[in-house]
Coordinates of C-alpha atoms in Angstrom, one line a residue:
M1197 CA 0.3 0.2 0.3
D1198 CA 1.4 3.5 -1.1
L1199 CA 1.0 5.4 2.1
L1200 CA 2.5 8.6 0.4
Y1201 CA -0.5 8.8 -2.2
T1202 CA -3.4 7.5 -0.6
A1203 CA -6.2 8.7 1.9
F1204 CA -4.2 11.4 3.7
S1205 CA -6.0 14.5 1.8
F1206 CA -6.4 18.1 2.4
R1207 CA -10.0 18.4 2.8
A1208 CA -11.0 20.8 5.3
L1209 CA -13.6 20.3 7.9
R1210 CA -16.1 23.0 8.7
S1211 CA -15.9 22.3 12.4
T1212 CA -12.6 21.9 14.7
H1213 CA -11.1 19.5 17.0
T1214 CA -13.8 16.8 16.1
L1215 CA -12.7 13.6 17.8
R1216 CA -13.4 10.6 15.4
S1217 CA -12.8 7.3 15.2
R1218 CA -9.9 5.6 16.5
S1219 CA -8.9 3.3 13.6
I1220 CA -5.5 3.5 12.0
T1221 CA -7.0 4.9 8.7
P1222 CA -7.8 7.4 8.2
L1223 CA -6.3 9.1 11.7
P1224 CA -8.5 11.8 13.0
T1225 CA -7.4 15.2 12.0
R1226 CA -8.8 19.0 12.6
R1227 CA -9.1 21.1 9.7
R1228 CA -10.9 24.7 9.5
L1229 CA -11.2 26.0 6.0
L1230 CA -11.3 30.1 5.9
D1231 CA -12.0 31.7 2.7
V1232 CA -8.9 33.9 3.2
R1233 CA -7.2 35.3 0.0
A1234 CA -4.9 37.7 0.9
S1235 CA -1.6 37.4 1.1
L1236 CA -1.8 36.1 4.7
P1237 CA -4.5 34.8 6.3
F1238 CA -4.8 36.8 9.2
P1239 CA -4.8 40.9 9.8
I1240 CA -1.8 42.9 9.9
Q1241 CA -2.7 43.8 13.4
K1242 CA -2.3 40.4 14.6
G1243 CA 1.0 39.7 13.5
K1244 CA 3.7 41.5 15.1
Y1245 CA 5.9 40.0 12.2
Y1246 CA 3.3 40.3 9.4
R1247 CA 5.9 42.5 7.3
E1248 CA 8.5 39.7 7.4
L1249 CA 6.0 36.7 7.1
E1250 CA 4.9 38.4 4.0
A1251 CA 8.4 39.1 2.6
A1252 CA 9.2 35.2 3.8
V1253 CA 6.3 33.9 1.8
D1254 CA 7.1 36.0 -1.4
V1255 CA 10.9 34.9 -1.5
V1256 CA 10.0 31.1 -0.6
E1257 CA 7.5 31.0 -3.1
R1258 CA 10.0 31.9 -5.6
A1259 CA 12.7 29.8 -4.1
C1260 CA 10.3 26.9 -5.2
R1261 CA 10.0 27.8 -8.5
L1262 CA 13.6 28.1 -9.0
C1263 CA 14.0 24.7 -7.6
V1264 CA 11.4 23.2 -10.2
D1265 CA 13.2 24.7 -12.9
V1266 CA 16.6 23.7 -12.1
K1267 CA 15.2 20.0 -11.2
S1268 CA 13.5 20.2 -14.6
S1269 CA 17.0 20.1 -16.5
L1270 CA 18.8 18.3 -13.7
F1271 CA 18.7 14.8 -15.5
S1272 CA 19.5 16.1 -19.1
S1273 CA 22.3 18.3 -18.6
D1274 CA 25.8 17.7 -17.0
G1275 CA 27.5 20.1 -14.4
R1276 CA 24.0 20.6 -12.8
S1277 CA 24.8 17.9 -9.9
F1278 CA 27.9 17.5 -7.7
E1279 CA 28.8 16.2 -4.5
K1280 CA 30.0 18.4 -1.7
N1281 CA 33.4 17.3 0.6
D1282 CA 30.8 15.7 2.8
Q1283 CA 29.6 13.5 0.2
T1284 CA 26.3 15.1 0.6
P1285 CA 24.7 16.1 -3.0
V1286 CA 24.4 19.5 -3.9
T1287 CA 22.8 21.2 -6.7
V1288 CA 22.7 25.0 -8.5
A1289 CA 19.4 25.2 -7.0
D1290 CA 20.9 25.1 -3.4
F1291 CA 22.9 27.6 -4.0
G1292 CA 20.5 29.7 -6.3
V1293 CA 18.0 29.5 -3.4
Q1294 CA 20.3 30.7 -0.9
A1295 CA 21.4 33.8 -3.3
L1296 CA 18.2 34.5 -3.9
V1297 CA 16.6 34.6 -0.2
S1298 CA 19.9 36.5 1.0
L1299 CA 19.5 39.1 -1.9
E1300 CA 15.7 39.6 -1.2
L1301 CA 15.9 39.7 2.4
G1302 CA 19.0 41.7 2.4
K1303 CA 17.1 44.5 0.2
Q1304 CA 14.1 44.5 2.6
F1305 CA 15.8 43.8 6.3
P1306 CA 19.5 44.7 5.8
S1307 CA 19.9 45.0 9.5
I1308 CA 19.0 41.1 10.1
P1309 CA 21.8 38.4 9.4
L1310 CA 21.2 35.5 7.8
V1311 CA 22.1 31.8 9.1
A1312 CA 22.1 29.3 6.0
E1313 CA 23.9 26.0 5.0
E1314 CA 26.1 26.8 2.0
D1315 CA 29.2 28.8 1.2
S1316 CA 30.4 30.1 -2.4
S1317 CA 33.5 28.4 -2.1
F1318 CA 32.3 25.5 -4.1
I1319 CA 30.9 27.0 -6.8
R1320 CA 34.1 29.4 -7.2
S1321 CA 36.3 26.5 -7.7
N1322 CA 34.0 24.5 -10.0
N1323 CA 33.0 27.6 -12.7
L1324 CA 29.5 27.7 -11.6
E1325 CA 28.7 31.2 -11.2
D1326 CA 26.8 31.5 -14.5
S1327 CA 24.7 28.6 -13.6
V1328 CA 23.6 30.3 -10.2
V1329 CA 23.5 33.9 -11.5
N1330 CA 21.0 32.6 -14.7
A1331 CA 19.1 30.7 -12.1
V1332 CA 18.8 33.7 -9.8
S1333 CA 18.4 36.8 -12.1
D1334 CA 15.2 34.3 -13.5
K1335 CA 13.3 34.5 -10.0
A1336 CA 14.6 38.2 -9.0
S1337 CA 12.3 41.1 -8.7
V1338 CA 11.7 43.3 -11.5
E1339 CA 14.0 45.9 -10.1
D1340 CA 16.8 43.3 -9.8
K1341 CA 17.2 41.5 -12.9
Y1342 CA 20.9 42.3 -13.3
W1343 CA 22.5 41.1 -10.5
T1344 CA 26.1 40.6 -11.2
H1345 CA 28.5 37.5 -10.4
D1346 CA 29.8 39.4 -7.4
D1347 CA 26.4 40.3 -5.7
V1348 CA 25.5 36.5 -6.1
L1349 CA 28.3 35.3 -4.5
K1350 CA 28.5 37.8 -1.8
A1351 CA 24.8 37.0 -1.0
I1352 CA 25.8 33.0 -0.6
D1353 CA 28.3 34.0 1.5
R1354 CA 26.1 36.6 4.1
G1355 CA 24.5 33.2 5.2
G1356 CA 28.0 31.0 5.4
K1357 CA 30.2 29.9 8.4
G1358 CA 31.8 32.7 10.1
A1359 CA 29.9 35.7 8.0
F1360 CA 28.2 36.8 11.6
V1361 CA 29.7 36.5 15.0
F1362 CA 26.3 36.6 17.3
G1363 CA 28.1 36.1 20.6
A1364 CA 26.3 35.4 24.0
K1365 CA 23.5 38.4 23.7
P1366 CA 20.3 37.7 22.2
A1367 CA 19.7 38.1 18.5
T1368 CA 17.3 38.3 15.7
Y1369 CA 18.7 36.4 12.7
W1370 CA 16.7 34.6 9.5
V1371 CA 17.6 30.7 9.2
L1372 CA 17.5 29.2 6.1
D1373 CA 17.8 25.4 4.8
P1374 CA 17.8 26.0 0.6
I1375 CA 16.5 22.6 0.2
D1376 CA 16.2 20.3 2.9
G1377 CA 16.5 16.9 1.2
T1378 CA 18.9 17.4 -1.6
R1379 CA 19.2 13.6 -1.9
G1380 CA 15.1 13.6 -2.5
F1381 CA 15.7 16.6 -4.9
L1382 CA 17.9 14.5 -7.1
K1383 CA 15.9 11.2 -6.9
G1384 CA 12.9 12.2 -9.1
S1385 CA 9.3 13.3 -8.4
D1386 CA 8.4 10.9 -5.7
A1387 CA 10.9 12.1 -3.1
L1388 CA 10.0 15.2 -1.2
Y1389 CA 12.1 18.2 -0.3
V1390 CA 11.4 21.3 1.0
V1391 CA 12.4 24.9 1.3
G1392 CA 12.5 26.1 4.6
L1393 CA 13.0 29.7 6.3
A1394 CA 12.5 30.8 9.8
L1395 CA 13.0 34.0 12.2
I1396 CA 14.4 34.0 15.3
V1397 CA 14.0 36.8 17.5
E1398 CA 16.1 36.3 21.2
G1399 CA 16.2 32.4 21.0
D1400 CA 12.4 32.0 19.9
V1401 CA 11.3 31.0 16.6
V1402 CA 8.8 33.7 15.6
L1403 CA 8.0 32.9 11.8
G1404 CA 8.2 30.0 9.4
V1405 CA 7.5 29.3 6.1
M1406 CA 8.2 25.6 4.2
G1407 CA 7.7 25.2 0.4
C1408 CA 7.5 21.6 -0.7
P1409 CA 7.0 21.7 -4.4
N1410 CA 6.3 18.2 -5.3
W1411 CA 3.9 17.4 -2.0
R1412 CA 0.9 15.4 -3.3
Y1413 CA -2.8 15.7 -2.1
G1414 CA -3.8 12.3 -2.7
F1415 CA -7.4 11.3 -2.3
S1416 CA -8.2 7.7 -1.2
S1417 CA -10.5 7.9 -5.0
E1418 CA -7.8 8.5 -7.0
S1419 CA -7.4 5.6 -9.6
T1420 CA -3.4 3.9 -9.5
T1421 CA -3.2 5.5 -13.1
E1422 CA -4.3 9.3 -11.5
V1423 CA -1.8 8.8 -9.0
Q1424 CA 0.9 7.8 -11.5
K1425 CA 0.0 10.6 -13.9
N1426 CA 0.5 13.1 -10.4
R1427 CA 3.5 11.5 -9.5
E1428 CA 5.2 12.6 -13.2
D1429 CA 4.0 15.8 -13.1
L1430 CA 6.5 18.2 -11.0
S1431 CA 4.4 21.2 -11.1
A1432 CA 1.1 19.4 -10.6
S1433 CA 1.1 20.2 -7.1
G1434 CA 3.2 21.5 -3.7
I1435 CA 2.2 23.0 -0.4
M1436 CA 3.4 26.1 1.2
M1437 CA 3.2 26.2 5.0
V1438 CA 3.4 28.8 7.3
A1439 CA 3.3 29.7 10.9
H1440 CA 3.3 33.1 13.0
I1441 CA 3.7 32.8 16.6
G1442 CA 0.2 33.3 18.2
C1443 CA -1.5 33.0 14.7
G1444 CA -1.4 29.2 14.0
T1445 CA -0.1 27.4 11.1
W1446 CA -1.9 27.7 7.5
T1447 CA -1.2 26.0 4.2
K1448 CA -2.1 26.8 0.6
R1449 CA -1.2 24.7 -2.9
L1450 CA 1.6 25.6 -4.9
P1451 CA 2.1 26.8 -7.3
N1452 CA -1.5 28.6 -7.2
M1453 CA -0.6 31.0 -4.8
L1454 CA -3.9 32.7 -5.1
D1455 CA -5.6 29.7 -3.6
S1456 CA -7.1 30.1 0.1
W1457 CA -5.2 29.6 3.2
T1458 CA -6.2 26.7 5.3
R1459 CA -5.7 26.2 8.7
C1460 CA -4.3 23.2 10.0
F1461 CA -3.7 21.0 13.3
V1462 CA -1.8 18.3 14.4
D1463 CA -4.0 14.8 14.4
D1464 CA -5.8 13.9 17.3
C1465 CA -4.4 10.6 17.8
C1466 CA -4.1 9.7 21.6
L1467 CA -2.8 5.9 21.4
V1468 CA 0.9 5.2 20.7
H1469 CA 0.1 1.9 18.7
K1470 CA -2.4 3.6 16.7
A1471 CA 0.0 6.7 15.5
R1472 CA 1.9 7.3 12.1
F1473 CA 5.5 7.7 12.8
C1474 CA 8.1 8.8 10.6
I1475 CA 12.0 8.7 11.1
P1476 CA 15.1 9.9 9.5
E1477 CA 16.0 7.6 6.2
S1478 CA 19.3 7.3 7.7
Q1479 CA 18.3 5.8 10.7
T1480 CA 16.5 2.4 11.2
W1481 CA 13.4 1.3 13.6
E1482 CA 15.5 -1.0 15.5
S1483 CA 17.9 1.8 16.1
L1484 CA 15.4 3.5 18.4
P1485 CA 14.6 2.5 22.0
L1486 CA 10.9 2.2 21.0
S1487 CA 11.7 -1.0 18.9
A1488 CA 12.0 -2.8 22.1
T1489 CA 8.1 -2.6 22.7
F1490 CA 7.0 -2.2 18.9
T1491 CA 8.1 -3.3 15.7
A1492 CA 7.2 -1.6 12.8
T1493 CA 5.5 -1.8 9.4
A1494 CA 4.9 0.2 6.5
N1495 CA 1.8 -2.1 5.5
A1496 CA -1.5 0.1 6.8
D1497 CA -3.6 -2.7 5.8
S1498 CA -1.9 -5.5 8.3
I1499 CA -0.8 -3.9 11.6
K1500 CA -0.2 -6.7 14.8
D1501 CA -0.9 -5.7 18.3
N1502 CA 2.9 -4.8 18.8
Q1503 CA 3.4 -3.4 16.1
I1504 CA 3.0 0.4 14.8
L1505 CA 2.9 2.0 11.1
L1506 CA 5.9 3.8 10.0
F1507 CA 5.6 6.1 7.3
P1508 CA 7.6 5.2 4.2
A1509 CA 11.2 7.4 4.6
C1510 CA 11.5 10.5 2.7
C1511 CA 14.7 12.7 2.7
G1512 CA 15.1 15.7 4.9
S1513 CA 13.8 16.4 8.4
L1514 CA 11.5 19.3 7.4
C1515 CA 8.9 17.2 5.4
K1516 CA 8.6 15.1 8.6
Y1517 CA 8.0 18.4 10.6
L1518 CA 5.6 19.2 7.6
M1519 CA 3.9 15.8 7.9
V1520 CA 3.1 16.2 11.6
A1521 CA 2.2 19.6 11.6
S1522 CA -0.4 19.0 8.9
G1523 CA -2.0 15.7 10.2
R1524 CA -0.3 13.4 8.0
T1525 CA 1.8 11.7 10.7
S1526 CA 1.7 11.5 14.3
V1527 CA 5.3 11.2 15.5
F1528 CA 8.7 12.4 13.9
V1529 CA 11.5 10.7 16.3
L1530 CA 15.4 11.2 15.4
R1531 CA 18.1 9.7 17.5
A1532 CA 21.0 12.0 17.9
K1533 CA 24.4 10.7 16.5
I1534 CA 27.8 11.2 18.5
Q1535 CA 29.6 11.9 15.3
K1536 CA 27.1 13.8 13.7
T1537 CA 26.3 17.4 14.3
V1538 CA 22.5 18.5 14.4
K1539 CA 22.2 21.6 12.2
A1540 CA 19.2 24.3 13.2
W1541 CA 18.2 25.0 9.8
D1542 CA 17.0 21.4 9.6
H1543 CA 14.7 22.1 13.0
A1544 CA 13.5 25.8 13.2
V1545 CA 11.2 26.0 11.3
G1546 CA 9.5 23.0 11.5
M1547 CA 9.4 23.8 15.4
I1548 CA 7.1 27.0 15.1
C1549 CA 5.1 25.1 12.1
V1550 CA 4.2 22.1 14.7
H1551 CA 3.5 24.0 18.0
E1552 CA 1.2 26.6 16.2
A1553 CA -0.5 23.4 14.7
G1554 CA -0.8 22.2 18.3
G1555 CA 1.8 19.7 18.5
K1556 CA 5.1 19.9 20.7
V1557 CA 8.9 19.6 19.9
T1558 CA 11.6 18.6 22.3
D1559 CA 14.7 16.7 23.0
W1560 CA 14.7 13.1 24.6
N1561 CA 15.0 14.6 27.8
G1562 CA 11.6 16.8 27.4
S1563 CA 13.7 20.1 27.3
Q1564 CA 13.0 22.9 24.4
L1565 CA 15.7 22.9 21.7
D1566 CA 18.1 25.8 22.4
L1567 CA 18.9 27.4 19.3
A1568 CA 21.1 29.7 21.0
A1569 CA 23.7 27.1 22.2
D1570 CA 26.1 27.4 19.8
K1571 CA 26.9 31.2 21.0
N1572 CA 28.5 32.3 18.0
G1573 CA 27.3 31.0 14.8
R1574 CA 23.7 29.8 15.8
R1575 CA 24.3 26.9 13.8
I1576 CA 24.3 23.7 15.6
I1577 CA 21.8 22.8 18.3
F1578 CA 22.7 20.0 21.0
P1579 CA 19.7 17.9 21.6
S1580 CA 20.1 15.4 24.4
G1581 CA 19.4 11.8 23.0
G1582 CA 17.4 13.4 20.2
V1583 CA 14.8 15.0 18.9
L1584 CA 11.0 14.1 19.5
V1585 CA 8.1 15.4 17.4
T1586 CA 4.8 14.7 18.2
N1587 CA 0.9 16.0 18.0
G1588 CA 1.1 17.0 21.8
N1589 CA -1.2 14.1 22.7
L1590 CA 1.5 11.5 22.8
H1591 CA 4.6 13.3 23.8
N1592 CA 4.7 12.5 27.5
E1593 CA 4.1 8.9 27.1
I1594 CA 6.7 8.4 24.3
L1595 CA 9.1 10.7 26.3
E1596 CA 8.7 7.9 29.0
M1597 CA 9.0 5.0 27.0
I1598 CA 12.2 6.5 25.6
S1599 CA 13.5 7.2 28.9
S1600 CA 12.9 3.7 30.4
L1601 CA 13.9 1.8 27.2
S1602 CA 17.1 3.5 26.1
S1603 CA 19.2 1.5 28.2
T1604 CA 18.1 -1.6 26.2
V1605 CA 18.7 -0.6 22.6

């Protein structure tokens, strides 16, 4: 059973917080559909960071279009896909998105620094300036169509390591993951990837925007042929998710940004064995403490008493946050590895989207993720044990299970 494209729809319910059957398929979800066709789904008086969020939505939407355009030529052109020194695949889209976001936000909010994944050393050493500049210029504002190579390279480096030293004082800054899930970006239309942007103010995430160009709005009524056709059409659907502190989490379809905003909530599941889980594609269920109590299956039609439903892996962490915030899954659990750092941009935007949708994000000790722990760079976080993202209902029970079972795994 292909869980990515079956009965997990975004059809909105007119009433909210309605508790339905606890059967495994589909999970009960909460939705409110408001016919909101403005640039943002709430009035400017309600959002303290309305202007910043408006700018973030605009630039992430254009960044998603840049990704789709680059991806469409990815497999027909040599020189579009490369390996960085750490063996992570990277594309012209990575650098193009970072340059575009840096240039646009730097123009509108010049005093707010940017923390992002890439720097320009790779494209300088591989003579990729032309490819990146062309990708960025195509999505620039009308008045900025003639950015130079130097403009673009400096914009990329504005978010790179060492570009800004924060120190111990509270700070305001943007956090960007230009493409979370670059391996998924390279795999084809089936694998998800996300452009993620958040604004941090004095240690708190106050707004976030995630764009997933190839998100699928699957309906149980779709035929196999229709599902396959949708998979093959890169521009057929996508999702934009936004969150603002105190204003909720909302989604609308990509690329049709004129569509209405839909308020979204985490699901209502209250029983661990009835929940849908997702984990990093680099980890196995057997590596997690919960495996001592439950085995995992991807077959929703045949779940045994001692099993949980494990959602098929997709690339990157942010799409897992998106799944929990949208009610498509109940739990995302990640185990921190000693030899691997946990990057702030893999979590910041997801945190506020889940929180504003009614969910919860902590480390395995139940502590909030500290985005200011890396005092100078704000690039690394140090979650104790790992990261747990849930619908809120299940959080304490799973934390207790992790604590009691950790010694057995």
